[in-house]
Amino acid sequence: MWLINSSIGRKVVMSVTGVALILFLTFHGCMNVVALFSKDGYNMICEFLGANWYAVVATIGLAALAVIHIVFAFILTIQNRRARGGERYAVTDKPSKVEWASQNMLVLGLIILLGLLLHLYDFWYNMMFAELFPGLVTPMVNAAGEAIKPHDGFEFIKVTFSNPVMAVLYIVWLVAIWFHLSHGFWSAMHTLGWNGKTWECRWKLIGLIYTTLLMLLFVVVVLGFAFGCAPSLCEACNGAAACGA
């Protein structure tokens, strides 16, 4: 099958799965912004997307997309290195027209993968997995020492990002994703043939703007809870003056 056996086919698979993951990140980012403004609204979404059949099916599908994207990325990286052979050691000056993200996609991918594992533990494991298999998960506790319920996503966000170390790690992760997507977006359009001399620069600009706005959706949530300035924290503390304190 050419999608698996040929270099072009692998790039097509990577592009399609990459676009699908960007669409998921768009939904996820919009969903997370709700947590900035309403605890009840965000928890209602978490409960709706809890441990039910359609959420489980969607999670399996999303995991499959991510695994395929990662595996094909490693295959293409190894293939490209073998194709260059010893020549990659002969060049000391980096081409000026090649983006930094393009030259370091493997490193960025590894950072993203490690951040993804951390994110899965902090949220998916403590929420959906804990709801599916309650006896296997030790509940996370809040500042008051109370166990957090699996569908209380707002409290998970609050506890996670109130930790400065976790907030910094997530910011580093999001920056790595931004670099990865800023190159991957227009590269996918190029692979799928949706470009040309006119549209190549346009796709680069569109991709840069879109991925920047997308990552800002996540960053403002992290910073909002890290500094205790999210409006929803006032709702959670019943309008107390020192919200997030």
PDB file of C-alpha atoms in Angstrom:
ATOM      1  CA  MET A   1       0.000   0.000   0.000  1.00  0.00           C
ATOM      2  CA  TRP A   2       1.556   3.268  -1.171  1.00  0.00           C
ATOM      3  CA  LEU A   3       0.423   5.213   1.921  1.00  0.00           C
ATOM      4  CA  ILE A   4       2.712   3.053   4.050  1.00  0.00           C
ATOM      5  CA  ASN A   5       5.437   1.897   1.669  1.00  0.00           C
ATOM      6  CA  SER A   6       6.288   5.158  -0.111  1.00  0.00           C
ATOM      7  CA  SER A   7       7.834   8.339   1.275  1.00  0.00           C
ATOM      8  CA  ILE A   8       5.092  10.502  -0.237  1.00  0.00           C
ATOM      9  CA  GLY A   9       2.419   8.223   1.192  1.00  0.00           C
ATOM     10  CA  ARG A  10       3.914   8.498   4.692  1.00  0.00           C
ATOM     11  CA  LYS A  11       3.982  12.279   4.386  1.00  0.00           C
ATOM     12  CA  VAL A  12       0.322  12.264   3.362  1.00  0.00           C
ATOM     13  CA  VAL A  13      -0.563  10.151   6.405  1.00  0.00           C
ATOM     14  CA  MET A  14       1.391  12.528   8.639  1.00  0.00           C
ATOM     15  CA  SER A  15      -0.337  15.544   7.096  1.00  0.00           C
ATOM     16  CA  VAL A  16      -3.859  14.145   7.442  1.00  0.00           C
ATOM     17  CA  THR A  17      -3.336  12.991  11.026  1.00  0.00           C
ATOM     18  CA  GLY A  18      -1.637  16.301  11.841  1.00  0.00           C
ATOM     19  CA  VAL A  19      -4.580  18.334  10.526  1.00  0.00           C
ATOM     20  CA  ALA A  20      -6.975  16.124  12.517  1.00  0.00           C
ATOM     21  CA  LEU A  21      -4.945  16.716  15.685  1.00  0.00           C
ATOM     22  CA  ILE A  22      -4.952  20.486  15.054  1.00  0.00           C
ATOM     23  CA  LEU A  23      -8.745  20.382  14.804  1.00  0.00           C
ATOM     24  CA  PHE A  24      -8.872  18.526  18.126  1.00  0.00           C
ATOM     25  CA  LEU A  25      -6.552  21.085  19.723  1.00  0.00           C
ATOM     26  CA  THR A  26      -8.880  23.820  18.477  1.00  0.00           C
ATOM     27  CA  PHE A  27     -11.847  22.177  20.219  1.00  0.00           C
ATOM     28  CA  HIS A  28      -9.770  21.496  23.336  1.00  0.00           C
ATOM     29  CA  GLY A  29      -8.493  25.068  23.481  1.00  0.00           C
ATOM     30  CA  CYS A  30     -11.993  26.569  23.134  1.00  0.00           C
ATOM     31  CA  MET A  31     -13.238  24.172  25.802  1.00  0.00           C
ATOM     32  CA  ASN A  32     -10.457  25.161  28.211  1.00  0.00           C
ATOM     33  CA  VAL A  33     -11.205  28.873  27.857  1.00  0.00           C
ATOM     34  CA  VAL A  34     -14.615  28.200  29.411  1.00  0.00           C
ATOM     35  CA  ALA A  35     -12.747  27.354  32.637  1.00  0.00           C
ATOM     36  CA  LEU A  36     -11.516  30.946  32.787  1.00  0.00           C
ATOM     37  CA  PHE A  37     -15.040  32.286  33.103  1.00  0.00           C
ATOM     38  CA  SER A  38     -17.239  29.604  34.645  1.00  0.00           C
ATOM     39  CA  LYS A  39     -16.493  26.726  36.976  1.00  0.00           C
ATOM     40  CA  ASP A  40     -19.970  25.255  36.550  1.00  0.00           C
ATOM     41  CA  GLY A  41     -19.859  25.655  32.757  1.00  0.00           C
ATOM     42  CA  TYR A  42     -16.514  23.906  32.459  1.00  0.00           C
ATOM     43  CA  ASN A  43     -17.499  21.076  34.784  1.00  0.00           C
ATOM     44  CA  MET A  44     -20.713  20.613  32.820  1.00  0.00           C
ATOM     45  CA  ILE A  45     -18.601  20.054  29.685  1.00  0.00           C
ATOM     46  CA  CYS A  46     -16.311  17.653  31.580  1.00  0.00           C
ATOM     47  CA  GLU A  47     -19.290  15.667  32.816  1.00  0.00           C
ATOM     48  CA  PHE A  48     -20.755  15.536  29.310  1.00  0.00           C
ATOM     49  CA  LEU A  49     -17.394  14.298  27.978  1.00  0.00           C
ATOM     50  CA  GLY A  50     -16.875  11.892  30.859  1.00  0.00           C
ATOM     51  CA  ALA A  51     -16.657   8.117  30.862  1.00  0.00           C
ATOM     52  CA  ASN A  52     -19.397   7.340  28.340  1.00  0.00           C
ATOM     53  CA  TRP A  53     -19.298   5.315  25.162  1.00  0.00           C
ATOM     54  CA  TYR A  54     -18.854   8.201  22.709  1.00  0.00           C
ATOM     55  CA  ALA A  55     -16.105   9.819  24.799  1.00  0.00           C
ATOM     56  CA  VAL A  56     -14.265   6.495  25.070  1.00  0.00           C
ATOM     57  CA  VAL A  57     -14.576   5.885  21.315  1.00  0.00           C
ATOM     58  CA  ALA A  58     -13.345   9.430  20.593  1.00  0.00           C
ATOM     59  CA  THR A  59     -10.416   8.953  22.986  1.00  0.00           C
ATOM     60  CA  ILE A  60      -9.407   5.697  21.285  1.00  0.00           C
ATOM     61  CA  GLY A  61      -9.649   7.380  17.875  1.00  0.00           C
ATOM     62  CA  LEU A  62      -7.607  10.355  19.043  1.00  0.00           C
ATOM     63  CA  ALA A  63      -4.972   8.065  20.562  1.00  0.00           C
ATOM     64  CA  ALA A  64      -4.751   6.148  17.285  1.00  0.00           C
ATOM     65  CA  LEU A  65      -4.225   9.396  15.338  1.00  0.00           C
ATOM     66  CA  ALA A  66      -1.496  10.511  17.744  1.00  0.00           C
ATOM     67  CA  VAL A  67       0.304   7.147  17.646  1.00  0.00           C
ATOM     68  CA  ILE A  68       0.181   6.999  13.837  1.00  0.00           C
ATOM     69  CA  HIS A  69       1.470  10.580  13.585  1.00  0.00           C
ATOM     70  CA  ILE A  70       4.350   9.921  15.997  1.00  0.00           C
ATOM     71  CA  VAL A  71       5.342   6.572  14.456  1.00  0.00           C
ATOM     72  CA  PHE A  72       5.352   7.962  10.914  1.00  0.00           C
ATOM     73  CA  ALA A  73       7.346  10.996  12.094  1.00  0.00           C
ATOM     74  CA  PHE A  74      10.089   8.736  13.437  1.00  0.00           C
ATOM     75  CA  ILE A  75      10.021   6.599  10.276  1.00  0.00           C
ATOM     76  CA  LEU A  76      10.411   9.651   8.036  1.00  0.00           C
ATOM     77  CA  THR A  77      13.168  11.095  10.230  1.00  0.00           C
ATOM     78  CA  ILE A  78      15.174   7.858  10.103  1.00  0.00           C
ATOM     79  CA  GLN A  79      14.533   7.573   6.365  1.00  0.00           C
ATOM     80  CA  ASN A  80      15.768  11.126   5.729  1.00  0.00           C
ATOM     81  CA  ARG A  81      18.906  10.592   7.834  1.00  0.00           C
ATOM     82  CA  ARG A  82      19.737   7.392   5.963  1.00  0.00           C
ATOM     83  CA  ALA A  83      19.193   9.165   2.642  1.00  0.00           C
ATOM     84  CA  ARG A  84      21.661  11.903   3.579  1.00  0.00           C
ATOM     85  CA  GLY A  85      24.188   9.395   4.945  1.00  0.00           C
ATOM     86  CA  GLY A  86      27.497  10.959   5.947  1.00  0.00           C
ATOM     87  CA  GLU A  87      26.687  14.219   4.143  1.00  0.00           C
ATOM     88  CA  ARG A  88      24.786  15.560   7.139  1.00  0.00           C
ATOM     89  CA  TYR A  89      28.111  15.775   9.010  1.00  0.00           C
ATOM     90  CA  ALA A  90      29.877  17.623   6.188  1.00  0.00           C
ATOM     91  CA  VAL A  91      27.766  20.790   6.372  1.00  0.00           C
ATOM     92  CA  THR A  92      28.383  23.173   9.284  1.00  0.00           C
ATOM     93  CA  ASP A  93      26.336  26.167   8.093  1.00  0.00           C
ATOM     94  CA  LYS A  94      22.580  25.822   8.306  1.00  0.00           C
ATOM     95  CA  PRO A  95      20.640  26.916   5.212  1.00  0.00           C
ATOM     96  CA  SER A  96      19.199  30.383   5.780  1.00  0.00           C
ATOM     97  CA  LYS A  97      15.882  29.501   4.124  1.00  0.00           C
ATOM     98  CA  VAL A  98      15.244  26.461   6.320  1.00  0.00           C
ATOM     99  CA  GLU A  99      13.161  27.198   9.410  1.00  0.00           C
ATOM    100  CA  TRP A 100      14.564  26.395  12.856  1.00  0.00           C
ATOM    101  CA  ALA A 101      11.427  24.328  13.607  1.00  0.00           C
ATOM    102  CA  SER A 102      11.970  22.310  10.427  1.00  0.00           C
ATOM    103  CA  GLN A 103      15.548  21.509  11.452  1.00  0.00           C
ATOM    104  CA  ASN A 104      14.524  20.463  14.957  1.00  0.00           C
ATOM    105  CA  MET A 105      11.195  18.685  14.445  1.00  0.00           C
ATOM    106  CA  LEU A 106      12.461  15.493  16.122  1.00  0.00           C
ATOM    107  CA  VAL A 107      13.608  17.338  19.254  1.00  0.00           C
ATOM    108  CA  LEU A 108      10.358  19.304  19.375  1.00  0.00           C
ATOM    109  CA  GLY A 109       8.452  16.071  18.884  1.00  0.00           C
ATOM    110  CA  LEU A 110      10.201  14.460  21.852  1.00  0.00           C
ATOM    111  CA  ILE A 111       9.412  17.462  24.088  1.00  0.00           C
ATOM    112  CA  ILE A 112       5.794  17.348  22.933  1.00  0.00           C
ATOM    113  CA  LEU A 113       5.611  13.606  23.615  1.00  0.00           C
ATOM    114  CA  LEU A 114       6.958  14.020  27.165  1.00  0.00           C
ATOM    115  CA  GLY A 115       4.535  16.886  27.780  1.00  0.00           C
ATOM    116  CA  LEU A 116       1.694  14.774  26.437  1.00  0.00           C
ATOM    117  CA  LEU A 117       2.494  11.983  28.902  1.00  0.00           C
ATOM    118  CA  LEU A 118       2.483  14.519  31.747  1.00  0.00           C
ATOM    119  CA  HIS A 119      -0.821  15.956  30.553  1.00  0.00           C
ATOM    120  CA  LEU A 120      -2.408  12.524  30.257  1.00  0.00           C
ATOM    121  CA  TYR A 121      -1.412  11.737  33.831  1.00  0.00           C
ATOM    122  CA  ASP A 122      -2.553  15.081  35.261  1.00  0.00           C
ATOM    123  CA  PHE A 123      -5.948  15.068  33.576  1.00  0.00           C
ATOM    124  CA  TRP A 124      -6.979  12.010  31.537  1.00  0.00           C
ATOM    125  CA  TYR A 125      -5.674   9.498  34.100  1.00  0.00           C
ATOM    126  CA  ASN A 126      -7.194  11.372  37.045  1.00  0.00           C
ATOM    127  CA  MET A 127     -10.483  12.024  35.237  1.00  0.00           C
ATOM    128  CA  MET A 128     -11.676   9.569  32.586  1.00  0.00           C
ATOM    129  CA  PHE A 129      -9.497   6.639  33.679  1.00  0.00           C
ATOM    130  CA  ALA A 130     -10.411   7.242  37.330  1.00  0.00           C
ATOM    131  CA  GLU A 131     -14.093   7.248  36.391  1.00  0.00           C
ATOM    132  CA  LEU A 132     -13.788   4.052  34.372  1.00  0.00           C
ATOM    133  CA  PHE A 133     -11.673   2.230  36.977  1.00  0.00           C
ATOM    134  CA  PRO A 134     -12.227   4.018  40.312  1.00  0.00           C
ATOM    135  CA  GLY A 135     -10.516   1.367  42.403  1.00  0.00           C
ATOM    136  CA  LEU A 136      -7.210   1.673  40.548  1.00  0.00           C
ATOM    137  CA  VAL A 137      -6.622   5.410  40.967  1.00  0.00           C
ATOM    138  CA  THR A 138      -5.681   7.275  44.115  1.00  0.00           C
ATOM    139  CA  PRO A 139      -7.682  10.534  43.939  1.00  0.00           C
ATOM    140  CA  MET A 140      -5.830  13.832  43.681  1.00  0.00           C
ATOM    141  CA  VAL A 141      -6.541  16.181  46.607  1.00  0.00           C
ATOM    142  CA  ASN A 142      -7.128  19.928  46.615  1.00  0.00           C
ATOM    143  CA  ALA A 143      -5.603  22.576  48.891  1.00  0.00           C
ATOM    144  CA  ALA A 144      -8.060  21.619  51.639  1.00  0.00           C
ATOM    145  CA  GLY A 145      -6.961  17.979  51.484  1.00  0.00           C
ATOM    146  CA  GLU A 146     -10.254  16.822  49.972  1.00  0.00           C
ATOM    147  CA  ALA A 147     -10.337  14.229  47.191  1.00  0.00           C
ATOM    148  CA  ILE A 148     -11.185  15.723  43.801  1.00  0.00           C
ATOM    149  CA  LYS A 149     -14.023  14.027  41.962  1.00  0.00           C
ATOM    150  CA  PRO A 150     -13.152  12.718  38.469  1.00  0.00           C
ATOM    151  CA  HIS A 151     -15.607  15.053  36.693  1.00  0.00           C
ATOM    152  CA  ASP A 152     -14.436  18.164  38.578  1.00  0.00           C
ATOM    153  CA  GLY A 153     -12.127  19.340  35.803  1.00  0.00           C
ATOM    154  CA  PHE A 154     -12.069  22.889  37.137  1.00  0.00           C
ATOM    155  CA  GLU A 155     -10.482  21.755  40.399  1.00  0.00           C
ATOM    156  CA  PHE A 156      -7.879  19.691  38.519  1.00  0.00           C
ATOM    157  CA  ILE A 157      -6.897  22.772  36.500  1.00  0.00           C
ATOM    158  CA  LYS A 158      -6.804  24.930  39.620  1.00  0.00           C
ATOM    159  CA  VAL A 159      -4.616  22.510  41.594  1.00  0.00           C
ATOM    160  CA  THR A 160      -2.282  21.698  38.686  1.00  0.00           C
ATOM    161  CA  PHE A 161      -1.518  25.241  37.583  1.00  0.00           C
ATOM    162  CA  SER A 162      -1.309  26.674  41.087  1.00  0.00           C
ATOM    163  CA  ASN A 163       1.971  24.736  41.250  1.00  0.00           C
ATOM    164  CA  PRO A 164       4.630  27.058  39.700  1.00  0.00           C
ATOM    165  CA  VAL A 165       6.753  24.139  38.483  1.00  0.00           C
ATOM    166  CA  MET A 166       3.816  22.572  36.654  1.00  0.00           C
ATOM    167  CA  ALA A 167       2.836  25.923  35.165  1.00  0.00           C
ATOM    168  CA  VAL A 168       6.358  26.437  33.773  1.00  0.00           C
ATOM    169  CA  LEU A 169       6.504  22.885  32.396  1.00  0.00           C
ATOM    170  CA  TYR A 170       3.184  23.386  30.612  1.00  0.00           C
ATOM    171  CA  ILE A 171       4.326  26.718  29.144  1.00  0.00           C
ATOM    172  CA  VAL A 172       7.498  25.049  27.795  1.00  0.00           C
ATOM    173  CA  TRP A 173       5.344  22.273  26.350  1.00  0.00           C
ATOM    174  CA  LEU A 174       2.992  24.749  24.671  1.00  0.00           C
ATOM    175  CA  VAL A 175       5.897  26.702  23.178  1.00  0.00           C
ATOM    176  CA  ALA A 176       7.266  23.458  21.701  1.00  0.00           C
ATOM    177  CA  ILE A 177       3.829  22.687  20.240  1.00  0.00           C
ATOM    178  CA  TRP A 178       3.696  26.191  18.744  1.00  0.00           C
ATOM    179  CA  PHE A 179       7.047  25.696  16.977  1.00  0.00           C
ATOM    180  CA  HIS A 180       5.931  22.284  15.769  1.00  0.00           C
ATOM    181  CA  LEU A 181       2.573  23.493  14.470  1.00  0.00           C
ATOM    182  CA  SER A 182       3.879  26.708  12.915  1.00  0.00           C
ATOM    183  CA  HIS A 183       5.937  24.551  10.559  1.00  0.00           C
ATOM    184  CA  GLY A 184       3.633  21.551  10.391  1.00  0.00           C
ATOM    185  CA  PHE A 185       0.540  23.539   9.360  1.00  0.00           C
ATOM    186  CA  TRP A 186       1.848  24.900   6.067  1.00  0.00           C
ATOM    187  CA  SER A 187       3.944  21.769   5.487  1.00  0.00           C
ATOM    188  CA  ALA A 188       0.739  19.705   5.573  1.00  0.00           C
ATOM    189  CA  MET A 189      -0.872  22.022   3.016  1.00  0.00           C
ATOM    190  CA  HIS A 190       2.211  21.615   0.824  1.00  0.00           C
ATOM    191  CA  THR A 191       2.143  17.807   1.073  1.00  0.00           C
ATOM    192  CA  LEU A 192      -1.577  17.666   0.281  1.00  0.00           C
ATOM    193  CA  GLY A 193      -1.014  19.837  -2.788  1.00  0.00           C
ATOM    194  CA  TRP A 194      -3.057  22.805  -1.536  1.00  0.00           C
ATOM    195  CA  ASN A 195      -0.396  25.347  -2.343  1.00  0.00           C
ATOM    196  CA  GLY A 196       1.529  26.841  -5.194  1.00  0.00           C
ATOM    197  CA  LYS A 197       3.734  29.832  -5.826  1.00  0.00           C
ATOM    198  CA  THR A 198       0.945  32.158  -4.706  1.00  0.00           C
ATOM    199  CA  TRP A 199      -0.444  30.173  -1.799  1.00  0.00           C
ATOM    200  CA  GLU A 200       2.763  28.931  -0.171  1.00  0.00           C
ATOM    201  CA  CYS A 201       3.463  32.272   1.538  1.00  0.00           C
ATOM    202  CA  ARG A 202      -0.222  32.665   2.343  1.00  0.00           C
ATOM    203  CA  TRP A 203      -0.412  29.270   4.045  1.00  0.00           C
ATOM    204  CA  LYS A 204       2.694  30.107   6.077  1.00  0.00           C
ATOM    205  CA  LEU A 205       1.089  33.344   7.273  1.00  0.00           C
ATOM    206  CA  ILE A 206      -2.285  31.705   7.918  1.00  0.00           C
ATOM    207  CA  GLY A 207      -0.599  28.856   9.786  1.00  0.00           C
ATOM    208  CA  LEU A 208       1.481  31.249  11.903  1.00  0.00           C
ATOM    209  CA  ILE A 209      -1.547  33.343  12.879  1.00  0.00           C
ATOM    210  CA  TYR A 210      -3.810  30.341  13.503  1.00  0.00           C
ATOM    211  CA  THR A 211      -1.330  28.352  15.575  1.00  0.00           C
ATOM    212  CA  THR A 212      -0.343  31.441  17.578  1.00  0.00           C
ATOM    213  CA  LEU A 213      -3.957  32.195  18.477  1.00  0.00           C
ATOM    214  CA  LEU A 214      -4.558  28.510  19.199  1.00  0.00           C
ATOM    215  CA  MET A 215      -1.640  28.232  21.619  1.00  0.00           C
ATOM    216  CA  LEU A 216      -2.628  31.504  23.285  1.00  0.00           C
ATOM    217  CA  LEU A 217      -5.951  29.860  24.208  1.00  0.00           C
ATOM    218  CA  PHE A 218      -4.005  27.336  26.268  1.00  0.00           C
ATOM    219  CA  VAL A 219      -1.419  29.773  27.628  1.00  0.00           C
ATOM    220  CA  VAL A 220      -3.978  32.234  29.017  1.00  0.00           C
ATOM    221  CA  VAL A 221      -5.633  29.378  30.933  1.00  0.00           C
ATOM    222  CA  VAL A 222      -2.325  28.305  32.471  1.00  0.00           C
ATOM    223  CA  LEU A 223      -1.374  31.885  33.395  1.00  0.00           C
ATOM    224  CA  GLY A 224      -4.880  32.753  34.571  1.00  0.00           C
ATOM    225  CA  PHE A 225      -4.858  29.950  37.124  1.00  0.00           C
ATOM    226  CA  ALA A 226      -1.133  30.232  37.924  1.00  0.00           C
ATOM    227  CA  PHE A 227      -1.542  33.885  38.967  1.00  0.00           C
ATOM    228  CA  GLY A 228      -5.037  33.404  40.412  1.00  0.00           C
ATOM    229  CA  CYS A 229      -6.598  36.006  38.117  1.00  0.00           C
ATOM    230  CA  ALA A 230      -9.127  33.856  36.242  1.00  0.00           C
ATOM    231  CA  PRO A 231     -12.643  35.368  36.613  1.00  0.00           C
ATOM    232  CA  SER A 232     -14.023  31.904  37.358  1.00  0.00           C
ATOM    233  CA  LEU A 233     -11.974  31.803  40.563  1.00  0.00           C
ATOM    234  CA  CYS A 234     -14.189  34.598  41.877  1.00  0.00           C
ATOM    235  CA  GLU A 235     -17.216  32.448  41.081  1.00  0.00           C
ATOM    236  CA  ALA A 236     -15.583  29.495  42.841  1.00  0.00           C
ATOM    237  CA  CYS A 237     -14.932  31.531  45.981  1.00  0.00           C
ATOM    238  CA  ASN A 238     -18.432  33.106  45.895  1.00  0.00           C
ATOM    239  CA  GLY A 239     -17.197  36.544  44.901  1.00  0.00           C
ATOM    240  CA  ALA A 240     -14.549  36.966  47.586  1.00  0.00           C
ATOM    241  CA  ALA A 241     -12.315  39.970  47.086  1.00  0.00           C
ATOM    242  CA  ALA A 242      -9.047  38.055  47.008  1.00  0.00           C
ATOM    243  CA  CYS A 243      -9.945  35.527  44.350  1.00  0.00           C
ATOM    244  CA  GLY A 244      -7.366  32.804  43.869  1.00  0.00           C
ATOM    245  CA  ALA A 245      -5.627  33.705  47.118  1.00  0.00           C
TER     246      ALA A 245
END
